[in-house]
mmCIF file with all atom_site columns, N, CA and C in Angstrom:
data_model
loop_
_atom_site.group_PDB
_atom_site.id
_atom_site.type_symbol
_atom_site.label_atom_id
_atom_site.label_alt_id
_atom_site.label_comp_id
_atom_site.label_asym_id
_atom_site.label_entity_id
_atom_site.label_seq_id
_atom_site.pdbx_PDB_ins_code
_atom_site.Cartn_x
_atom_site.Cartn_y
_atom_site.Cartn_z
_atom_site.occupancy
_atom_site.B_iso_or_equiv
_atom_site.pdbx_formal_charge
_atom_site.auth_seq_id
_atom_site.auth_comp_id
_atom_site.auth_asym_id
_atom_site.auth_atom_id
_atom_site.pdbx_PDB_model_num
ATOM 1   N N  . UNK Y 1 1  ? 82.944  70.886 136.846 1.00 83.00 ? 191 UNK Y N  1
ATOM 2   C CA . UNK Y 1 1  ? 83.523  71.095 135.549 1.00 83.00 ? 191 UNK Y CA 1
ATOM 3   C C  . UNK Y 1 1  ? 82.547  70.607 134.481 1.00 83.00 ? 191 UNK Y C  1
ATOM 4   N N  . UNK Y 1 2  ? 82.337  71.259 133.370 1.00 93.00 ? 192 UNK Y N  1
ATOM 5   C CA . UNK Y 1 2  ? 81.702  71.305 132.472 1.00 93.00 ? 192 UNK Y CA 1
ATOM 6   C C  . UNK Y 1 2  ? 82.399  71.015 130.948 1.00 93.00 ? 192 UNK Y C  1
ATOM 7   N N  . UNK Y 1 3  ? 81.555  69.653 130.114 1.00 96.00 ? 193 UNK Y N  1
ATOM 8   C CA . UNK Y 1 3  ? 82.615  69.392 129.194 1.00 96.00 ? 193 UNK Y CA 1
ATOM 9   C C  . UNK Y 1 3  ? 81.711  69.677 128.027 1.00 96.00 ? 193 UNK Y C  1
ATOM 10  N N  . UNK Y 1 4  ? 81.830  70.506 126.819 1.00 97.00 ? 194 UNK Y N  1
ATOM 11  C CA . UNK Y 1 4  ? 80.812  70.915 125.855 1.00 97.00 ? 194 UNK Y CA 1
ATOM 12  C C  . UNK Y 1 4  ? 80.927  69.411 125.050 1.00 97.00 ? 194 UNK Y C  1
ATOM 13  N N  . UNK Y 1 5  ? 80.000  69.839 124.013 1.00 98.00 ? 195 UNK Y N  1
ATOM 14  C CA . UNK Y 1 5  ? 79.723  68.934 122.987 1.00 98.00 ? 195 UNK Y CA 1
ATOM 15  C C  . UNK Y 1 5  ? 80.798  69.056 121.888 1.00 98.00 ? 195 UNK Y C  1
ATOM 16  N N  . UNK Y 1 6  ? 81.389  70.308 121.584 1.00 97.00 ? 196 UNK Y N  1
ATOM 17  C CA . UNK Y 1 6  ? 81.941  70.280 120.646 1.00 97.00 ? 196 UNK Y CA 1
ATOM 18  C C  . UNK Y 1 6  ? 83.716  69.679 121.174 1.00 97.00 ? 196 UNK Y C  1
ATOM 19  N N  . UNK Y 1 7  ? 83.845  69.670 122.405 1.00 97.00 ? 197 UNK Y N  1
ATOM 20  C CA . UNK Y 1 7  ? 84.954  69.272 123.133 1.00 97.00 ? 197 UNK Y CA 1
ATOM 21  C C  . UNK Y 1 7  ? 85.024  67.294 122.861 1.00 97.00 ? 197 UNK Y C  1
ATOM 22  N N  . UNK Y 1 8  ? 84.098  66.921 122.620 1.00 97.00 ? 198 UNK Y N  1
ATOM 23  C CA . UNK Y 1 8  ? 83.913  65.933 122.430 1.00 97.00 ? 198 UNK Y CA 1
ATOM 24  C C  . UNK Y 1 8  ? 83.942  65.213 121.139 1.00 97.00 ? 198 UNK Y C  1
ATOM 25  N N  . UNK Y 1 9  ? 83.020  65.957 120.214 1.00 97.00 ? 199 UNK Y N  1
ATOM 26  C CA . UNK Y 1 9  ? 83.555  65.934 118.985 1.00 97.00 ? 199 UNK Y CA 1
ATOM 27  C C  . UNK Y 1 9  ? 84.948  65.989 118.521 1.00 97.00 ? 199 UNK Y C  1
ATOM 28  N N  . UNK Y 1 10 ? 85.944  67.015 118.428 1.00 97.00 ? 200 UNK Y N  1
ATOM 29  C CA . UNK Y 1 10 ? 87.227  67.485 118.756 1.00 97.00 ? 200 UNK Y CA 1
ATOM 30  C C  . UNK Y 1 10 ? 87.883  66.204 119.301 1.00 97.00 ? 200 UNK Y C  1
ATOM 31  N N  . UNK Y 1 11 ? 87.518  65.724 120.435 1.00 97.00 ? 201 UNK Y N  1
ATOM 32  C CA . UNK Y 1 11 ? 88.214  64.403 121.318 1.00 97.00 ? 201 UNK Y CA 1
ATOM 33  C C  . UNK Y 1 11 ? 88.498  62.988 120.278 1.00 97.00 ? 201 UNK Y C  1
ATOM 34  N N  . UNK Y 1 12 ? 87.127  62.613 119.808 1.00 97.00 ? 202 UNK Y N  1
ATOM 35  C CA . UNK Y 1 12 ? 86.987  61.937 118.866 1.00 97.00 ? 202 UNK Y CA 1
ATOM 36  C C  . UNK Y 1 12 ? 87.709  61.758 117.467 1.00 97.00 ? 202 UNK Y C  1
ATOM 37  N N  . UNK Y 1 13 ? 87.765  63.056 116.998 1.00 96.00 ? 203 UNK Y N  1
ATOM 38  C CA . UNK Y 1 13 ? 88.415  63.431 115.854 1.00 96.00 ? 203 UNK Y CA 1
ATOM 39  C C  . UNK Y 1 13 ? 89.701  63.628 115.819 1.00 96.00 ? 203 UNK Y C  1
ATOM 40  N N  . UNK Y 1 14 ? 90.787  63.626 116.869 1.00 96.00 ? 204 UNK Y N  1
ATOM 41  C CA . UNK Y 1 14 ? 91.784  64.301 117.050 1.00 96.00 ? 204 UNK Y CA 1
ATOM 42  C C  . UNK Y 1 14 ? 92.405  63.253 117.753 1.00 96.00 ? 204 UNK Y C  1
ATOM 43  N N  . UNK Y 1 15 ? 91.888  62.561 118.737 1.00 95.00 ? 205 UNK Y N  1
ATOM 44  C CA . UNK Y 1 15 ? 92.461  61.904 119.411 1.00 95.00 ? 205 UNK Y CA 1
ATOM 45  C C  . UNK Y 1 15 ? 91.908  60.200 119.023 1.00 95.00 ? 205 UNK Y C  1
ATOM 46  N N  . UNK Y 1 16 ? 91.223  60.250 118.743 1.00 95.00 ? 206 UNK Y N  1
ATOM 47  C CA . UNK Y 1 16 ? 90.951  58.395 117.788 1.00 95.00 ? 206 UNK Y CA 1
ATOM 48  C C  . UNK Y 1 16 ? 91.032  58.919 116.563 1.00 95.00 ? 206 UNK Y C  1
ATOM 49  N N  . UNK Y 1 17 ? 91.135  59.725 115.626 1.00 96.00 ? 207 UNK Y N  1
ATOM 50  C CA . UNK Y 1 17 ? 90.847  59.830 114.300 1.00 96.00 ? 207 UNK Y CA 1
ATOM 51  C C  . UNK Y 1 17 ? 89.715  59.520 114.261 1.00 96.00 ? 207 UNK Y C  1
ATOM 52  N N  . UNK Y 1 18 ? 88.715  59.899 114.277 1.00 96.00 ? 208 UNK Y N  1
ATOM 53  C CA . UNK Y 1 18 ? 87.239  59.262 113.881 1.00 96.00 ? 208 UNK Y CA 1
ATOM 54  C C  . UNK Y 1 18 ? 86.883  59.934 112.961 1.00 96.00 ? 208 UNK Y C  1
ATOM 55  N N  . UNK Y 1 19 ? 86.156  59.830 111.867 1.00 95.00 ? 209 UNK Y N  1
ATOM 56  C CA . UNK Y 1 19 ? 85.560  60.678 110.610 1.00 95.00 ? 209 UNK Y CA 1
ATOM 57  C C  . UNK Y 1 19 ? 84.313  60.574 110.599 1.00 95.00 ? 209 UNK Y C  1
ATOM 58  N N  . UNK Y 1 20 ? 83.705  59.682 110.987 1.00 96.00 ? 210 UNK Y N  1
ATOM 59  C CA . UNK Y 1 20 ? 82.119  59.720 111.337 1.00 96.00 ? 210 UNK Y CA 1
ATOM 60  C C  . UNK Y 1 20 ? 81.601  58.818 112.474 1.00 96.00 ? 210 UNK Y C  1
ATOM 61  N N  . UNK Y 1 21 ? 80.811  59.647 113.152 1.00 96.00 ? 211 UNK Y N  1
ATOM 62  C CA . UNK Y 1 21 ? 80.442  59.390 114.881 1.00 96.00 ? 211 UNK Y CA 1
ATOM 63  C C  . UNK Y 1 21 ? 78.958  59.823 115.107 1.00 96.00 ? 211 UNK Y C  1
ATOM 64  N N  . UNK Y 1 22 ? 78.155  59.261 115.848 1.00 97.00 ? 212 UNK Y N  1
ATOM 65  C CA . UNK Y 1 22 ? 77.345  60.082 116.034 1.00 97.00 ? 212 UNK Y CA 1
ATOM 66  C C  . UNK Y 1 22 ? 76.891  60.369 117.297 1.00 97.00 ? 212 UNK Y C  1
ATOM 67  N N  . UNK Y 1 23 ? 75.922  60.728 117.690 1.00 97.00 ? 213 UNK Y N  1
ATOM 68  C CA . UNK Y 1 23 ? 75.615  61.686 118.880 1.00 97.00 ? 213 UNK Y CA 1
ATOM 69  C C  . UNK Y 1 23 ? 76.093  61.114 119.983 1.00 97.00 ? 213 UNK Y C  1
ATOM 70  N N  . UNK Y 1 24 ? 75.312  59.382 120.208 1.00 97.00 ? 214 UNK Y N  1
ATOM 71  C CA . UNK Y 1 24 ? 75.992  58.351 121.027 1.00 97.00 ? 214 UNK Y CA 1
ATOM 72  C C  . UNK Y 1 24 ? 77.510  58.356 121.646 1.00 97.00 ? 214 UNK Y C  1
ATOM 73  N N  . UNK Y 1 25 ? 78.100  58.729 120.379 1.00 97.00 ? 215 UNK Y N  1
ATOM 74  C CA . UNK Y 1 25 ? 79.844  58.397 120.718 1.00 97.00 ? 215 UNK Y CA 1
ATOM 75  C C  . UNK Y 1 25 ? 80.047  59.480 121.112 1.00 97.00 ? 215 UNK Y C  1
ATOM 76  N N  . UNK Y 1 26 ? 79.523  60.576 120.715 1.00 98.00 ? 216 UNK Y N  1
ATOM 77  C CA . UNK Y 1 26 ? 80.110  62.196 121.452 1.00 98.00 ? 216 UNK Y CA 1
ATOM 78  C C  . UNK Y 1 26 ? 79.507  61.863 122.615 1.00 98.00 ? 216 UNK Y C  1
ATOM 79  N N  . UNK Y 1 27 ? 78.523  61.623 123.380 1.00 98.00 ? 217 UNK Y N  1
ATOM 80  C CA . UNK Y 1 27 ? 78.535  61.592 124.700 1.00 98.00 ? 217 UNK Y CA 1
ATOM 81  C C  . UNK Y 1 27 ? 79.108  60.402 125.387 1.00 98.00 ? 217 UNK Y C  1
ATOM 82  N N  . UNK Y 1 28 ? 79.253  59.557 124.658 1.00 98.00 ? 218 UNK Y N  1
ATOM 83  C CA . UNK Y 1 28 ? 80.683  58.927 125.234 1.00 98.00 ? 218 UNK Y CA 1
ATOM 84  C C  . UNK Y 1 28 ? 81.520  59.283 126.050 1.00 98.00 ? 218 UNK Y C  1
ATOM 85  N N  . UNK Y 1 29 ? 82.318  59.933 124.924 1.00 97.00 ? 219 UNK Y N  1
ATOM 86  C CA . UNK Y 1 29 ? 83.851  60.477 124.970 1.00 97.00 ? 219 UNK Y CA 1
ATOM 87  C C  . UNK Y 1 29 ? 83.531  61.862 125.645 1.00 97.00 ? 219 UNK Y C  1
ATOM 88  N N  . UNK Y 1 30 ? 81.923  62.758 126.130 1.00 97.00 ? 220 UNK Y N  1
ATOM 89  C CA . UNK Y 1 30 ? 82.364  63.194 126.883 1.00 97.00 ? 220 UNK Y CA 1
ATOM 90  C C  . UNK Y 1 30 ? 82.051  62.885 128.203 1.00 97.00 ? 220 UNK Y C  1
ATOM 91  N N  . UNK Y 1 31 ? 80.938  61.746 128.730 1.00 97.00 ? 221 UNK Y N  1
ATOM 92  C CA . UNK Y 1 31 ? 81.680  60.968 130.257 1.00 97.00 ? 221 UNK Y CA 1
ATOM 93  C C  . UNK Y 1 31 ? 82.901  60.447 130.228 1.00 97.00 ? 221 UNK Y C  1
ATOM 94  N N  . UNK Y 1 32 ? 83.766  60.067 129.281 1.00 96.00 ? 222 UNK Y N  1
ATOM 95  C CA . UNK Y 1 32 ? 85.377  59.713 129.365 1.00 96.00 ? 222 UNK Y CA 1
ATOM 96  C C  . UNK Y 1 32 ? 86.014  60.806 129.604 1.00 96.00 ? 222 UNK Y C  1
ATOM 97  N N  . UNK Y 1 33 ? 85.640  62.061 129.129 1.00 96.00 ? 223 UNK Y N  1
ATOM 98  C CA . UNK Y 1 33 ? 86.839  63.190 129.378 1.00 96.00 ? 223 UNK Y CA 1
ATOM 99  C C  . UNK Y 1 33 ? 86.182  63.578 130.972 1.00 96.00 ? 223 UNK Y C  1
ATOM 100 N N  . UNK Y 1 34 ? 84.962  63.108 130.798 1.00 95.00 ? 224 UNK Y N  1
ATOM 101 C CA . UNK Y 1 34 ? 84.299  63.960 132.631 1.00 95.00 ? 224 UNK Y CA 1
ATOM 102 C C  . UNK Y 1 34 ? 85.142  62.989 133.718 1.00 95.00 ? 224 UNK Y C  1
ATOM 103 N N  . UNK Y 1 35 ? 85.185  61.548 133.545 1.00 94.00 ? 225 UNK Y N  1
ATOM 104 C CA . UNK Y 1 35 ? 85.558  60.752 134.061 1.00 94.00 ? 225 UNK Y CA 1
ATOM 105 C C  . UNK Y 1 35 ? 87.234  61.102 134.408 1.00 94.00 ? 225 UNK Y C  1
ATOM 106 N N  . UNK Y 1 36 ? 87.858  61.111 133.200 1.00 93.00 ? 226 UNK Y N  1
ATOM 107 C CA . UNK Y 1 36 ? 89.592  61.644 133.472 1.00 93.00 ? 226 UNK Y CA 1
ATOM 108 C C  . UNK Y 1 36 ? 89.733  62.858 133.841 1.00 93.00 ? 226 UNK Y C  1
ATOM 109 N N  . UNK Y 1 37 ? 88.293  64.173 133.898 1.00 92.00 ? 227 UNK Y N  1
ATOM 110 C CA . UNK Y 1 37 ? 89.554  65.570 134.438 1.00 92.00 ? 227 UNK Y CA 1
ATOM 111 C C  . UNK Y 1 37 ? 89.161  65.313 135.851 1.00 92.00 ? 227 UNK Y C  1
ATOM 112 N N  . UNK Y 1 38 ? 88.107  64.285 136.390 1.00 90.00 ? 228 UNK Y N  1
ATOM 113 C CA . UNK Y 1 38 ? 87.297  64.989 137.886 1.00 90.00 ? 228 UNK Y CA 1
ATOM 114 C C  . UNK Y 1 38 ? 87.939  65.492 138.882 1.00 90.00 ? 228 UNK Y C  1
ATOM 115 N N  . UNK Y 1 39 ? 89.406  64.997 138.912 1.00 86.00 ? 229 UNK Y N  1
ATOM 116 C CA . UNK Y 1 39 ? 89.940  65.309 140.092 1.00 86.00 ? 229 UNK Y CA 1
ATOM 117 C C  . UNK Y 1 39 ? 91.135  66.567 139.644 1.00 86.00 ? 229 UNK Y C  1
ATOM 118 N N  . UNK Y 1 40 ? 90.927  67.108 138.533 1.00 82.00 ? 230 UNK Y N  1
ATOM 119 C CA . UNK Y 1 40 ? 91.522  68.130 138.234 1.00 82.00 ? 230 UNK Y CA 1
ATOM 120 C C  . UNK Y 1 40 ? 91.467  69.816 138.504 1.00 82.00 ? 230 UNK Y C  1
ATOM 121 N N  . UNK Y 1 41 ? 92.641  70.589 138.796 1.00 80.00 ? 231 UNK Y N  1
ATOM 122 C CA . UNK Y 1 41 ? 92.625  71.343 139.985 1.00 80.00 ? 231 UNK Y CA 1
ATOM 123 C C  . UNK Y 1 41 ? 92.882  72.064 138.683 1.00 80.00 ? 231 UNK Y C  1
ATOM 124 N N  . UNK Y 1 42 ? 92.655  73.131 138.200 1.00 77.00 ? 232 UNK Y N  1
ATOM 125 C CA . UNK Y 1 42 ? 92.576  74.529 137.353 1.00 77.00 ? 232 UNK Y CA 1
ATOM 126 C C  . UNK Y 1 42 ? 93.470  75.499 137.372 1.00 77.00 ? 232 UNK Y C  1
ATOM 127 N N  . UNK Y 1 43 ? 93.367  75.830 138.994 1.00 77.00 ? 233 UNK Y N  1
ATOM 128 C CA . UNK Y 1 43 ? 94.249  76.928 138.945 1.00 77.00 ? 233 UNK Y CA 1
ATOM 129 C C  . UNK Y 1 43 ? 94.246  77.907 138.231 1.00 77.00 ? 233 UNK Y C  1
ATOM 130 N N  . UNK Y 1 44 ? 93.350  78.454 137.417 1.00 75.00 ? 234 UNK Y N  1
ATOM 131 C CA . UNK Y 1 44 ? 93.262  79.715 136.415 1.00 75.00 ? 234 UNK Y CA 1
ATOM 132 C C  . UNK Y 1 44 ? 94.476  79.519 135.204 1.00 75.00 ? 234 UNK Y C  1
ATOM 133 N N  . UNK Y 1 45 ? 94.513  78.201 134.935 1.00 78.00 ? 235 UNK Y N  1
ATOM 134 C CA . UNK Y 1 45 ? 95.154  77.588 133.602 1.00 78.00 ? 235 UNK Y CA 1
ATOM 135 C C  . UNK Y 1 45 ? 94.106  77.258 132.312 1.00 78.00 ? 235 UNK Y C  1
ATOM 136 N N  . UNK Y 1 46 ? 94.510  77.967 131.194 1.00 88.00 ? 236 UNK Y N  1
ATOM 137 C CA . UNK Y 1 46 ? 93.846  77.427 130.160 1.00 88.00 ? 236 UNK Y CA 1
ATOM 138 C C  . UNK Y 1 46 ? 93.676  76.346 128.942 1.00 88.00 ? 236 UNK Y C  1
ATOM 139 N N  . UNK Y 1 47 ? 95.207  76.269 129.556 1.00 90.00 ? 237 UNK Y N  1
ATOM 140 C CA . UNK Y 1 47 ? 95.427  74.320 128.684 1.00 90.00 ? 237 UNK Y CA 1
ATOM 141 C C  . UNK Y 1 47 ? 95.937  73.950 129.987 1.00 90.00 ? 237 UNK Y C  1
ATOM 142 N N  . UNK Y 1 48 ? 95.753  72.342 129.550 1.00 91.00 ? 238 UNK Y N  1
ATOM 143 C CA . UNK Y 1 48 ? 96.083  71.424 130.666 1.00 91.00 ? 238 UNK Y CA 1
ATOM 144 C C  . UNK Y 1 48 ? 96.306  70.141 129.968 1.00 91.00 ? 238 UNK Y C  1
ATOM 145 N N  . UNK Y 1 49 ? 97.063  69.434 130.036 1.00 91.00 ? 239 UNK Y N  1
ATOM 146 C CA . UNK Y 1 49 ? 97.505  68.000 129.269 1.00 91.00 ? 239 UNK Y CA 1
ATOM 147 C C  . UNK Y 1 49 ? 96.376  67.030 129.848 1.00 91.00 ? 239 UNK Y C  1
ATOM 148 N N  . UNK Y 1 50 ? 95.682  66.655 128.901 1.00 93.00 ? 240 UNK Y N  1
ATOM 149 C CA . UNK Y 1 50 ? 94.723  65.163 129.596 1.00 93.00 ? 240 UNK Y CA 1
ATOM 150 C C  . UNK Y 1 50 ? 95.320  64.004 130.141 1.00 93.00 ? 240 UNK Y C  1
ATOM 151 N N  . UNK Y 1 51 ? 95.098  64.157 131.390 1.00 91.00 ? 241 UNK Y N  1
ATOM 152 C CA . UNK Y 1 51 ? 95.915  62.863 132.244 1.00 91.00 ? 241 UNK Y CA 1
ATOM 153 C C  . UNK Y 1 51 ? 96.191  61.483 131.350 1.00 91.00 ? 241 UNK Y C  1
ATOM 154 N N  . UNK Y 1 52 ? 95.208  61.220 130.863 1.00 92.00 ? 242 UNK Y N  1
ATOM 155 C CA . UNK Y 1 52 ? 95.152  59.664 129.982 1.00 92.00 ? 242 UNK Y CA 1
ATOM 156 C C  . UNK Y 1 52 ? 95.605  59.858 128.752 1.00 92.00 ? 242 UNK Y C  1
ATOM 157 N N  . UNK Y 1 53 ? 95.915  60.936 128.314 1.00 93.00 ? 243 UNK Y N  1
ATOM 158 C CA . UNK Y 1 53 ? 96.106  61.287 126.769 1.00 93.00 ? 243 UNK Y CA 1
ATOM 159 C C  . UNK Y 1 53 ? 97.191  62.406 126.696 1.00 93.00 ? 243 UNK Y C  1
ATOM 160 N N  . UNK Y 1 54 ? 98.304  62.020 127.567 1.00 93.00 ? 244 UNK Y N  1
ATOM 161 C CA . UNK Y 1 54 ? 99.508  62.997 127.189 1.00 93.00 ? 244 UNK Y CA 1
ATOM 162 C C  . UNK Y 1 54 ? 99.852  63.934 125.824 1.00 93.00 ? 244 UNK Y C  1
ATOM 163 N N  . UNK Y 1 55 ? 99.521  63.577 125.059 1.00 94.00 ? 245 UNK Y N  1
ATOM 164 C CA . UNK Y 1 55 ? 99.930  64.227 123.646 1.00 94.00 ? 245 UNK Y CA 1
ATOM 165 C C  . UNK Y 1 55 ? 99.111  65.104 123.715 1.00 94.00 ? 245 UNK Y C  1
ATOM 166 N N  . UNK Y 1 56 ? 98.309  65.594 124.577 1.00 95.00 ? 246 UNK Y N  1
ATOM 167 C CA . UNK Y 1 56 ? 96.709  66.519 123.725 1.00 95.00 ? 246 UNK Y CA 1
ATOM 168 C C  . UNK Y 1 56 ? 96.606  67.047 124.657 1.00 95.00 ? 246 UNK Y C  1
ATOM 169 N N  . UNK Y 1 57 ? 96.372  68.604 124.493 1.00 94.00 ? 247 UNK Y N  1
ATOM 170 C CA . UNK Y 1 57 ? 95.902  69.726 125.870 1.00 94.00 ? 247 UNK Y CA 1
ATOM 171 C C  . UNK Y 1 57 ? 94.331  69.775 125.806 1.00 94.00 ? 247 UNK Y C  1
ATOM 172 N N  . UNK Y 1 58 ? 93.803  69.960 126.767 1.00 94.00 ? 248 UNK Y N  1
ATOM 173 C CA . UNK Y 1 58 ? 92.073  70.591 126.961 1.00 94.00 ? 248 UNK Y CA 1
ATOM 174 C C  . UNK Y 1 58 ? 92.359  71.512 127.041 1.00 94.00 ? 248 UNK Y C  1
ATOM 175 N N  . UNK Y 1 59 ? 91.720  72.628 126.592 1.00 94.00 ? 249 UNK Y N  1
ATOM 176 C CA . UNK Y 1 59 ? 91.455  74.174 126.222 1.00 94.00 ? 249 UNK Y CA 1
ATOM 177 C C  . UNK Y 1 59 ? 89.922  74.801 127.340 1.00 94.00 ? 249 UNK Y C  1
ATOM 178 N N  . UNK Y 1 60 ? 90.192  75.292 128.249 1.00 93.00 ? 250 UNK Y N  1
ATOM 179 C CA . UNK Y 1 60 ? 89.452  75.832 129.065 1.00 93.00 ? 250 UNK Y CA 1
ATOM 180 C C  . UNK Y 1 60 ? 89.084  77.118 129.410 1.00 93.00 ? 250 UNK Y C  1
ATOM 181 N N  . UNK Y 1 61 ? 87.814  77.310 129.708 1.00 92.00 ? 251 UNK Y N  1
ATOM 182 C CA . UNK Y 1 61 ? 87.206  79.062 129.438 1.00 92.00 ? 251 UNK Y CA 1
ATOM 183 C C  . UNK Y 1 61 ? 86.046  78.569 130.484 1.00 92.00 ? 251 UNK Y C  1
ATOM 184 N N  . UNK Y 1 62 ? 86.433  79.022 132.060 1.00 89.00 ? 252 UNK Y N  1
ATOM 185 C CA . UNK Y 1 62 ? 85.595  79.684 133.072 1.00 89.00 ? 252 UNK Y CA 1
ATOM 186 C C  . UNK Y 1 62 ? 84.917  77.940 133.590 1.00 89.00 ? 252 UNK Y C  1
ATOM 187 N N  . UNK Y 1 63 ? 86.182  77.300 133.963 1.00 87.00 ? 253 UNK Y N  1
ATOM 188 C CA . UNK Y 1 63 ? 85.662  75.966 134.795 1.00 87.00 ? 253 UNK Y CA 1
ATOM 189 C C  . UNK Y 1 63 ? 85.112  74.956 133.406 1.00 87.00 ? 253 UNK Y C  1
ATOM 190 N N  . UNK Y 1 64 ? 85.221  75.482 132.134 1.00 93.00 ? 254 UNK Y N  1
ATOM 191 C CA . UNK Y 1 64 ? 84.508  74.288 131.131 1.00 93.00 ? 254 UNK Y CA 1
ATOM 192 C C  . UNK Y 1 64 ? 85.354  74.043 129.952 1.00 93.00 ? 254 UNK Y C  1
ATOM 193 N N  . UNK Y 1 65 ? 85.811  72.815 130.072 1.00 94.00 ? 255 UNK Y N  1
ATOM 194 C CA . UNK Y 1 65 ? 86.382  72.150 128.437 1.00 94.00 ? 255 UNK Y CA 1
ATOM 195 C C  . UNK Y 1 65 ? 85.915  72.497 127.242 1.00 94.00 ? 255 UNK Y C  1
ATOM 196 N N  . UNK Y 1 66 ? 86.265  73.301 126.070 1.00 96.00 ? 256 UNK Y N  1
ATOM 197 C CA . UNK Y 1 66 ? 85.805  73.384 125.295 1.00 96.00 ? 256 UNK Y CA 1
ATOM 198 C C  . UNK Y 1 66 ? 86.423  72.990 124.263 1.00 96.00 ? 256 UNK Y C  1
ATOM 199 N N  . UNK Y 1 67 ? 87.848  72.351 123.987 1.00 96.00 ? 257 UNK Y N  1
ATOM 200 C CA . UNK Y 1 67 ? 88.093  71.919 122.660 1.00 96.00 ? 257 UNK Y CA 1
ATOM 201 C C  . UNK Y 1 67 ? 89.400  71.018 123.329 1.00 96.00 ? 257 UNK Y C  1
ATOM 202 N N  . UNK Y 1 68 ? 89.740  70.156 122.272 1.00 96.00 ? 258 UNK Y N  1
ATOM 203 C CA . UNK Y 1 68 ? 90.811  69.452 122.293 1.00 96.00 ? 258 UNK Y CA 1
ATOM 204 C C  . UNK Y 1 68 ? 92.136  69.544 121.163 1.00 96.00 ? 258 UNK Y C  1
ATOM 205 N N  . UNK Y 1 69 ? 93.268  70.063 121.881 1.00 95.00 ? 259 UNK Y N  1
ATOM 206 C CA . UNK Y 1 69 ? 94.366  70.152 120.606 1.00 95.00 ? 259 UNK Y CA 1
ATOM 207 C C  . UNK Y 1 69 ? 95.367  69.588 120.547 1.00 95.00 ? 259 UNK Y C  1
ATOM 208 N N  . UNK Y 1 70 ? 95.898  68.944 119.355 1.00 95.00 ? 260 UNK Y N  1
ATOM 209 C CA . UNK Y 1 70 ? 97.685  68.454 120.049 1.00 95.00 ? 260 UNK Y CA 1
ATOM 210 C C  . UNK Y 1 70 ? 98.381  69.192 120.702 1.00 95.00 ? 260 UNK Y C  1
ATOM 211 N N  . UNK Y 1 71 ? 99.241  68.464 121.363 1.00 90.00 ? 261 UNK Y N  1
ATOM 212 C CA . UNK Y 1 71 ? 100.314 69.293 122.116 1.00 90.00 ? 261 UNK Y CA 1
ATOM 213 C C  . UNK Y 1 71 ? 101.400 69.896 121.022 1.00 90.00 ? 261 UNK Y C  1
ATOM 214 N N  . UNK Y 1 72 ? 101.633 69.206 119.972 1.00 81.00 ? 262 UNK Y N  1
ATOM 215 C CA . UNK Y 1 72 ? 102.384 70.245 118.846 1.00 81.00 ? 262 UNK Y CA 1
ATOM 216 C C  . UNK Y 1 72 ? 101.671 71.188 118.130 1.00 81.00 ? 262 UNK Y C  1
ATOM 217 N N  . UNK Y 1 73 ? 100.426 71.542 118.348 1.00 56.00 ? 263 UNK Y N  1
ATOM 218 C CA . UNK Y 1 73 ? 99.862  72.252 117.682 1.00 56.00 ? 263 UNK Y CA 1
ATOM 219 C C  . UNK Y 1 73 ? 100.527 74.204 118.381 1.00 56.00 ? 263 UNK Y C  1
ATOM 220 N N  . UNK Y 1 74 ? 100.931 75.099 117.770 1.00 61.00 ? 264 UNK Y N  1
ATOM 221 C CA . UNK Y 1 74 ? 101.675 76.167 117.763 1.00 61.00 ? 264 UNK Y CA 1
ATOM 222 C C  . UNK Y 1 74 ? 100.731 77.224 117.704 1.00 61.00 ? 264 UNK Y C  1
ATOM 223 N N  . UNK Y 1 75 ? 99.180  77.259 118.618 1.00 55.00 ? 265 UNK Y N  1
ATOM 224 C CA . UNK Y 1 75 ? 98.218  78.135 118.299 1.00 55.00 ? 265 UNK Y CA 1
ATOM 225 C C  . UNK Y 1 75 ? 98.339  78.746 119.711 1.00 55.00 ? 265 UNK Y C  1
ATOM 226 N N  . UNK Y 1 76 ? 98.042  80.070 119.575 1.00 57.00 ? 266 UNK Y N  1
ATOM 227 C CA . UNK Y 1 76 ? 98.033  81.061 120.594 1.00 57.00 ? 266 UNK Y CA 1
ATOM 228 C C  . UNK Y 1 76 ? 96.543  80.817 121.012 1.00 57.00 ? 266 UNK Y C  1
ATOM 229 N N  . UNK Y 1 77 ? 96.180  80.831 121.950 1.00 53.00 ? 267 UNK Y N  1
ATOM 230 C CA . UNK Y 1 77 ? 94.827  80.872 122.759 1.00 53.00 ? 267 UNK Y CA 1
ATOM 231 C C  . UNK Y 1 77 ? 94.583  81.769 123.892 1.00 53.00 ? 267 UNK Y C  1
#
């Protein structure tokens, strides 16, 4: 599984509130998201609730994380 950069950014921003971060903390947060999906099974699902972060789906396209959204968020994907 593959976690982009901008999935990380997104993570940061959405899920700590962060307003300014830099490169350091995005690769952070994305060995933290690599670390929480590893043992995650797909199934040809395109959201999936982050084990550690119930409130927030990962958004997935072909085995790779690409964004992070609330779970109240009402967007078609």
């Amino acid at each position: 599984m593959h976690i982009t950069y901008h999935a990380g950014e997104r993570f940061l921003q959405r899920v700590f509130d962060y307003t300014s971060y830099g490169k350091k903390e995005v690769f952070h947060a994305m060995e933290l998201l690599k670390r929480d999906l590893h043992n995650l099974q797909l199934r040809n699902k395109s959201r999936v609730v982050l084990p550690s972060f119930p409130d927030f789906y990962g958004v997935f396209r072909q085995n790779t994380l690409v964004t992070i959204i609330p779970k109240d968020t009402n967007v078609s994907l």
